[in-house]
CSV table of C-alpha atoms and ligand atoms in Angstrom, one decimal:
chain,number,residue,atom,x,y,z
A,1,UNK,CA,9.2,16.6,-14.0
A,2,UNK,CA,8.3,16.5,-10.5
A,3,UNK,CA,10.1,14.0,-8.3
A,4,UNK,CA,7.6,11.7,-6.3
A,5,UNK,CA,8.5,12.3,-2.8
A,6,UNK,CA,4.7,12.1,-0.5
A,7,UNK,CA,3.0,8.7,-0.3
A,8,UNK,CA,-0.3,8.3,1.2
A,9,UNK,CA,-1.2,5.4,3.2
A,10,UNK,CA,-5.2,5.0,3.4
A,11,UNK,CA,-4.9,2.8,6.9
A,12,UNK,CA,-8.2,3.5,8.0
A,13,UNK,CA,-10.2,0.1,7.4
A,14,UNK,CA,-11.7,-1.9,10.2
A,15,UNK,CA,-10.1,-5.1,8.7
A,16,UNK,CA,-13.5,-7.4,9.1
A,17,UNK,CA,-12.3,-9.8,7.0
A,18,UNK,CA,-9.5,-10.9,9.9
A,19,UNK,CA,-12.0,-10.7,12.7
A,20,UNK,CA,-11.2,-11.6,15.7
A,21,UNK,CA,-7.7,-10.6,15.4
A,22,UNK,CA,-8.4,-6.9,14.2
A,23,UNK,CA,-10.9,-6.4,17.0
A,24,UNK,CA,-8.9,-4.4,18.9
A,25,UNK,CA,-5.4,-4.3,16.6
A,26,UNK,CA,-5.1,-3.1,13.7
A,27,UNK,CA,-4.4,-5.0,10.9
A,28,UNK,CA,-1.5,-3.2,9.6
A,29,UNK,CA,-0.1,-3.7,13.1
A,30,UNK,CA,-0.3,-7.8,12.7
A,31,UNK,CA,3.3,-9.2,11.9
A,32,UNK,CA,4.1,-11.0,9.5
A,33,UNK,CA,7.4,-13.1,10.8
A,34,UNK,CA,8.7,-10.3,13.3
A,35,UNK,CA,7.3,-6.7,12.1
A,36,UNK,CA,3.7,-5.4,11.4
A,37,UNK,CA,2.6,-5.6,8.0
A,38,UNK,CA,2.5,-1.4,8.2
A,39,UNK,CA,6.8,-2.0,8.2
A,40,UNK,CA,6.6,-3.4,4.4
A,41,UNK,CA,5.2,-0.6,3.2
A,42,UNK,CA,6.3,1.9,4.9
A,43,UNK,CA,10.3,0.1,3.7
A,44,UNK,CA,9.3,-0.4,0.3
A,45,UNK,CA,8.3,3.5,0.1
A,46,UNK,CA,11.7,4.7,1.5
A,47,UNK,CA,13.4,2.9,-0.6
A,48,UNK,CA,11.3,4.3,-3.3
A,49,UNK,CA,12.6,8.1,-2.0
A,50,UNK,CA,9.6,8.9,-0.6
A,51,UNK,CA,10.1,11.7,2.4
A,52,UNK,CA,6.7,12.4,3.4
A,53,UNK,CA,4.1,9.4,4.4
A,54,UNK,CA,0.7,10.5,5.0
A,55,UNK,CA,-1.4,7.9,7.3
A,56,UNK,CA,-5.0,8.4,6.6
A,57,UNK,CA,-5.7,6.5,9.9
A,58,UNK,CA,-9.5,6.4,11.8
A,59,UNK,CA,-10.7,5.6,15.2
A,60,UNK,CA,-8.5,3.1,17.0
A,61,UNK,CA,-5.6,3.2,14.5
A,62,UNK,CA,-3.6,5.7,17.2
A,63,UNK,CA,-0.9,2.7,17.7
A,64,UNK,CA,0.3,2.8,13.5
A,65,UNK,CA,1.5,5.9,14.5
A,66,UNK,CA,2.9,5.2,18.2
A,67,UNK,CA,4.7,2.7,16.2
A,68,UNK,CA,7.0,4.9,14.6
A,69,UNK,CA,7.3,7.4,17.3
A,70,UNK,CA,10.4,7.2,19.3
A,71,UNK,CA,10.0,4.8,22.5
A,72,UNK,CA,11.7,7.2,24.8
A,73,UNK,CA,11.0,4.6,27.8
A,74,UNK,CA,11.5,1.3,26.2
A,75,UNK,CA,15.1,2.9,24.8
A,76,UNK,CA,17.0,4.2,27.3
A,77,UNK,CA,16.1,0.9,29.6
A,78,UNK,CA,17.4,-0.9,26.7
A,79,UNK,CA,20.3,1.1,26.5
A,80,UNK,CA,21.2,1.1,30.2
A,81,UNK,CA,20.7,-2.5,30.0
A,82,UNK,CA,23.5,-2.7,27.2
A,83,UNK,CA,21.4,-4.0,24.6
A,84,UNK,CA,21.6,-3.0,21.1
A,85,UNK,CA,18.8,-0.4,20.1
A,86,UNK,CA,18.9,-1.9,16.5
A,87,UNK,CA,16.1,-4.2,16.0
A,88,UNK,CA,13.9,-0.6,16.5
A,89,UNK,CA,15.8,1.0,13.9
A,90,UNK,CA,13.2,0.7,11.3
A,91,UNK,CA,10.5,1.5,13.2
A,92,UNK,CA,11.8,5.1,14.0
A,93,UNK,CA,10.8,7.9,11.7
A,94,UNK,CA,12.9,11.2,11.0
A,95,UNK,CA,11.5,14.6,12.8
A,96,UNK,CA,8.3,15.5,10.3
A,97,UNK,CA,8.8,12.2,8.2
A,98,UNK,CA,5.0,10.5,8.9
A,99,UNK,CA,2.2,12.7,9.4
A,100,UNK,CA,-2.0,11.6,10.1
A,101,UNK,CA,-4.8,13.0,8.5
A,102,UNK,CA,-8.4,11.1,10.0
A,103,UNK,CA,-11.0,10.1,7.8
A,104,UNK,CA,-13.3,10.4,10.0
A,105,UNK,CA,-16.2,8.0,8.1
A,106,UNK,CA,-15.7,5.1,6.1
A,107,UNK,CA,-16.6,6.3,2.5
A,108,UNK,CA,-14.2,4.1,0.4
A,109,UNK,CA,-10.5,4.4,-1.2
A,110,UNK,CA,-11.2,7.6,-2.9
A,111,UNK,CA,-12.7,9.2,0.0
A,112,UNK,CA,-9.4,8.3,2.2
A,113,UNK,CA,-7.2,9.7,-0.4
A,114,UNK,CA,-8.5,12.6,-0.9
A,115,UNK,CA,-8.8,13.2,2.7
A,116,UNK,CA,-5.0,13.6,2.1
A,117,UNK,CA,-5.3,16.4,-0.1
A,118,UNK,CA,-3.9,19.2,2.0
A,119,UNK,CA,-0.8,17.6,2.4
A,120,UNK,CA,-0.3,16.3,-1.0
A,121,UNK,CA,-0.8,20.3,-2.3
A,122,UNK,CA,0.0,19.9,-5.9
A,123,UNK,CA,2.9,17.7,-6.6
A,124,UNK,CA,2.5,13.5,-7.9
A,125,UNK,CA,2.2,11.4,-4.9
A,126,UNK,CA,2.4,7.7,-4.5
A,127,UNK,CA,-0.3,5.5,-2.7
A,128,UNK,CA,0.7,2.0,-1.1
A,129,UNK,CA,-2.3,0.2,0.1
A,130,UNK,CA,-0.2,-2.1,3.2
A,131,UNK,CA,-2.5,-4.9,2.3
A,132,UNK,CA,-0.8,-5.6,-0.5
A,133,UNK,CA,2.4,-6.6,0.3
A,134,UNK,CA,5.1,-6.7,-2.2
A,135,UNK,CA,7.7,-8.5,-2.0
A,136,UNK,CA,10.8,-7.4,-5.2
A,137,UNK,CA,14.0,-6.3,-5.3
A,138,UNK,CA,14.2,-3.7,-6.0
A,139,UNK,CA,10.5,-3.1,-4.5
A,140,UNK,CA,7.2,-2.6,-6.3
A,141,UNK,CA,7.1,1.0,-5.8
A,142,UNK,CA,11.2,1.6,-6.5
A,143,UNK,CA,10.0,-0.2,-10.1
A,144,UNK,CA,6.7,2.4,-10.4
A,145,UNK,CA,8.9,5.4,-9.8
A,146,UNK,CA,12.0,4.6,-11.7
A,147,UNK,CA,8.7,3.7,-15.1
A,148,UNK,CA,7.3,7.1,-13.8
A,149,UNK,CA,11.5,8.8,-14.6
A,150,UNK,CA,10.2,7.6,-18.4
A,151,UNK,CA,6.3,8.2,-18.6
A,152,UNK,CA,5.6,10.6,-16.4
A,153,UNK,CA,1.9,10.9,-15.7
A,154,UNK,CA,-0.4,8.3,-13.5
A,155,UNK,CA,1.2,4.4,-13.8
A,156,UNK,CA,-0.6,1.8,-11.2
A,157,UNK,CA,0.6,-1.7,-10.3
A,158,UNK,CA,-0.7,-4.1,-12.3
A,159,UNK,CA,-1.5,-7.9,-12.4
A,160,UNK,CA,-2.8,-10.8,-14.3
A,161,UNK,CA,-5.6,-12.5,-12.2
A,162,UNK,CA,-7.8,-15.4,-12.7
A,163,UNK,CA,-10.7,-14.5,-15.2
A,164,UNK,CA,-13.1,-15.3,-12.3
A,165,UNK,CA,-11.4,-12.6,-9.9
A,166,UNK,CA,-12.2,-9.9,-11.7
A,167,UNK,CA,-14.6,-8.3,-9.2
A,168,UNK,CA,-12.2,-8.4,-6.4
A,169,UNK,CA,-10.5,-5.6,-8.8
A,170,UNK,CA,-10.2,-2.1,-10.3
A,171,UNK,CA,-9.6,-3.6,-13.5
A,172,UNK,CA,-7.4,-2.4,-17.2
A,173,UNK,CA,-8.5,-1.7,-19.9
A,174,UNK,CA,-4.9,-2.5,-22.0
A,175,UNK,CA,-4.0,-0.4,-24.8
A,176,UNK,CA,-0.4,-0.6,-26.4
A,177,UNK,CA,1.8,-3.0,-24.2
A,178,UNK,CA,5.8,-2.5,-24.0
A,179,UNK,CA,7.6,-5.3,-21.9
A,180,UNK,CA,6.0,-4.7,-18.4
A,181,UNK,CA,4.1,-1.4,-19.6
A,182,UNK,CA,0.9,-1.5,-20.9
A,183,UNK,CA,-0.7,2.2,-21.6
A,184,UNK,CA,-4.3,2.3,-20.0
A,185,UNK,CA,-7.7,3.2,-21.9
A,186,UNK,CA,-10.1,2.5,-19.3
A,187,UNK,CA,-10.9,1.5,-15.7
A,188,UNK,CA,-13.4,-0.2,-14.4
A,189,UNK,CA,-14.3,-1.4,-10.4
A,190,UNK,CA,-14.6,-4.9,-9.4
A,191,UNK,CA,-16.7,-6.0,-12.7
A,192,UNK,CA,-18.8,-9.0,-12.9
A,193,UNK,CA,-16.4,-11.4,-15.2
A,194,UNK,CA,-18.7,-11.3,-18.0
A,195,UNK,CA,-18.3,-7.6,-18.0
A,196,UNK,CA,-14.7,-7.3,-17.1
A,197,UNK,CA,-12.2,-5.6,-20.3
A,198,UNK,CA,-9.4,-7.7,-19.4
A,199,UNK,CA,-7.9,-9.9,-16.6
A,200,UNK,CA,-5.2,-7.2,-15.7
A,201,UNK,CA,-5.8,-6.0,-12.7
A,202,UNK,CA,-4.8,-3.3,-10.3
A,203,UNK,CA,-2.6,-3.6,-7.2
A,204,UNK,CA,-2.2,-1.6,-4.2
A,205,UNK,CA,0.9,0.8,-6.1
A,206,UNK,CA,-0.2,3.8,-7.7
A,207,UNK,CA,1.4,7.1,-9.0
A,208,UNK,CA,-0.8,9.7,-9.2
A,209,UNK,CA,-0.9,13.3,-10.9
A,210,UNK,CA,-2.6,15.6,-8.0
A,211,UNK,CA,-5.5,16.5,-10.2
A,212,UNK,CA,-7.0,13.1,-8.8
A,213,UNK,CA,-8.1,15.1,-6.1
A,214,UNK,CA,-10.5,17.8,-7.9
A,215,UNK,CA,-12.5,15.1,-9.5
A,216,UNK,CA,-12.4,12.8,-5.7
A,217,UNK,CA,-13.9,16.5,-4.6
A,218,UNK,CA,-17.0,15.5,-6.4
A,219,UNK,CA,-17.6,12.2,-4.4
A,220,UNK,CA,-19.9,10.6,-6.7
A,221,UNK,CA,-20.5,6.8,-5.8
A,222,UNK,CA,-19.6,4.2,-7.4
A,223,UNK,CA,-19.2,0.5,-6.9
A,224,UNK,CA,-20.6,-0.8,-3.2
A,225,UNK,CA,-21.9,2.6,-2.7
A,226,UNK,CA,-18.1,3.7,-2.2
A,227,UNK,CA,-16.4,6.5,-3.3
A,228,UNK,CA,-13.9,4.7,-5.5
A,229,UNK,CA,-10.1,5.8,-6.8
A,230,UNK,CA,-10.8,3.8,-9.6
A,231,UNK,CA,-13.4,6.2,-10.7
A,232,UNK,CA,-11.7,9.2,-10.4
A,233,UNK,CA,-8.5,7.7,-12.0
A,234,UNK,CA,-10.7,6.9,-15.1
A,235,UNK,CA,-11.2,10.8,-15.5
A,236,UNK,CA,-7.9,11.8,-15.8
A,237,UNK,CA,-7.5,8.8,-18.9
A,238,UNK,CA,-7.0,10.8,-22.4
A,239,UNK,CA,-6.0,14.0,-20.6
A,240,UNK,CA,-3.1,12.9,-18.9
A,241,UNK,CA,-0.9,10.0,-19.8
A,242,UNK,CA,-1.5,6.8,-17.7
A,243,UNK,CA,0.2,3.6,-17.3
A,244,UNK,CA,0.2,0.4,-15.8
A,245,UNK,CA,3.5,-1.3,-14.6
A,246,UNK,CA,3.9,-5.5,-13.9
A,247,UNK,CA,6.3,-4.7,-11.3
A,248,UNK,CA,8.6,-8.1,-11.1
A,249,UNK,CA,7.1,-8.4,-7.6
A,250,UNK,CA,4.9,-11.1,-6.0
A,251,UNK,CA,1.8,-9.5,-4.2
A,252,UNK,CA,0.6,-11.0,-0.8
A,253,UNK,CA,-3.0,-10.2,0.0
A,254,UNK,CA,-2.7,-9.8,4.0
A,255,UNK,CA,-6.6,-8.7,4.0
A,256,UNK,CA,-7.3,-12.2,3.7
A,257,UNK,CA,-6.6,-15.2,6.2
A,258,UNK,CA,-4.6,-17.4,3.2
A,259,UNK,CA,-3.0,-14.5,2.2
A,260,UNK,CA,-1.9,-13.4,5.5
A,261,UNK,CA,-0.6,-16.7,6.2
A,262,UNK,CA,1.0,-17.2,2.9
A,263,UNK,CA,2.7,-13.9,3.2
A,264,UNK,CA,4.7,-14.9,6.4
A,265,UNK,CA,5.7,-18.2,5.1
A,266,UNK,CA,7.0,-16.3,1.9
A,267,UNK,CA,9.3,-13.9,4.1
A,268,UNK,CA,10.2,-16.4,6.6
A,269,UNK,CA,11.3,-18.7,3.4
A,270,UNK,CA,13.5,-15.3,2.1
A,271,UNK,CA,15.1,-15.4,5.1
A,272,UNK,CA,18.5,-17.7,5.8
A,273,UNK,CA,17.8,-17.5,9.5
A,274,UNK,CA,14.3,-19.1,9.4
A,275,UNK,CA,14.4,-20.7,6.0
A,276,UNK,CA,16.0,-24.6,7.3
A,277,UNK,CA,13.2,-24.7,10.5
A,278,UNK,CA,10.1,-24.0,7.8
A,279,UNK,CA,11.6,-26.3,5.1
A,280,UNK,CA,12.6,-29.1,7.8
A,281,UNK,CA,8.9,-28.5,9.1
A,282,UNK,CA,7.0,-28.7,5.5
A,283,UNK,CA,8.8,-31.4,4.3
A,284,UNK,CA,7.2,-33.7,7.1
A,285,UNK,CA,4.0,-32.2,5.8
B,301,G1P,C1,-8.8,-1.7,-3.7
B,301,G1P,C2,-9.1,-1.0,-5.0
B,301,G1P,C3,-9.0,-1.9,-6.2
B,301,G1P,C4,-7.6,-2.6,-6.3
B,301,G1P,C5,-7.4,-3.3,-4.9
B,301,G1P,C6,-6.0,-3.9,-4.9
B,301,G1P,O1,-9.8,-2.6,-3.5
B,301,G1P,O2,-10.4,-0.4,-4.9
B,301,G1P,O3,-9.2,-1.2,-7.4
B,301,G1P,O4,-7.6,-3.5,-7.3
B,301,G1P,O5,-7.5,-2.4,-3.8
B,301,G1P,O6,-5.7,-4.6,-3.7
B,301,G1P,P1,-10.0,-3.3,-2.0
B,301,G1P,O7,-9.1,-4.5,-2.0
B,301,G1P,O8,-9.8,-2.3,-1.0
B,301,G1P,O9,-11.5,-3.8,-2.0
């Protein structure tokens, strides 16, 4: 079996939903406590053994990438000054470790994915949405590929939602479950309740066999006019095997002003530096 080791992350959207603040930033460069959300996932995917990340960025997402260039400037006036380099630690990739592709319109998930296709070539890849942010130990995607040692095949993050959220969603179909495994018969995008299979929902984590992209090739349209993943990942159901895994993570939607602020006050509650100041300050609430 093929060992996962490229993970695309589709970082092209315009981030509406968090307007003003993504009118000039983008979101994945918003922080949540002291590092942009683009950080968490790009973490979570090392950790994971990924070596190659793929940024399917757009028009005015140059800075995601800035971000993990060396800052030749900013470090040797730190390091003349004497102060420690390692607060940029993190943000530094290896020689070759990130690479961009553009998507130069915005046609949906599917489209930005397989705008990634040269690069994948034909080996499984991984997909983190940076949206979602995960927060496990060991992390969501860690979980997916250590399932994936055992199943092989496709496996996406799942999760229960609230029977009414179902057309937020790509949403399970559940065949046979196992503990946090359940085997997937179908797929469906953001149904109507009424019409929804289940209230098991996909997250942001996927592991994906590269004949995704043939079928993305097509670009047929589905929900909102989009060229959705979820579509394409419905193919490949019966002819390869596919999973979903309940990673023992909780998700964080940071496309969303609640979420966003939710997600800092999580972190900044996992953290024994800044855990006393937010619990002195809630409990006054
Ligand atoms: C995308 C996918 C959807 C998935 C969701 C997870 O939707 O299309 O299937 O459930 O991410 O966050 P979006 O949130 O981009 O509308």
């Amino acid at each position: 079996m093929k060992p996962i080791r490229k993970a695309v992350f589709p970082v092209a959207g315009l981030g509406t939903r968090l307007l003003p603040a993504t009118k000039t930033m983008p979101k994945e460069m918003l922080t949540v406590v002291d590092r942009p959300l683009i950080q968490y996932a790009v973490d979570e995917a090392r950790e994971a053994g990924i070596e190659q990340l793929i940024f399917v960025t757009g028009r005015g997402k140059s800075s995601l990438v800035d971000y993990f260039d060396m800052s030749f400037e900013l470090e040797a006036t730190m390091e003349k000054a004497g102060k420690s380099l390692d607060p940029l630690s993190a943000s530094r990739a290896d020689f070759g470790e990130i690479v961009s592709v553009r998507q130069q319109q915005p046609l949906g998930l599917g489209h930005a994915v397989w705008c990634a296709r040269h690069i994948v070539g034909d080996e499984p890849f991984a997909i983190l949405l940076p949206d979602d942010l995960m927060v496990g130990k060991p992390g969501a995607l860690r979980q997916m590929v250590d399932a994936y040692a055992r199943l092989g095949g496709n496996i996406v993050g799942a999760m229960e939602v609230p029977a009414d959220r179902t057309s937020s969603y790509g949403i399970i179909t559940p065949g046979a479950r196992d503990g946090a495994v359940t085997e997937v018969t179908g797929l469906v995008e953001k149904p109507a309740p009424a019409e929804a299979p289940s209230n098991l929902a996909v997250v942001g984590r996927y592991i994906l066999q590269p004949e995704v992209m043939a079928i993305l090739s097509s670009k047929e349209r589905g929900a909102g006019g989009e060229i959705q993943l979820t579509d394409a990942m419905a193919k490949l159901i019966g002819r390869q095997p596919f999973h979903a895994l309940t990673a023992e993570a909780v998700r964080h939607d940071c496309g969303d002003r609640a979420g966003f602020v939710l997600a800092n006050l999580a972190i900044a509650l996992g953290r024994d530096d800044l855990r006393p100041v937010i619990e002195d300050y809630l409990a006054t609430r």
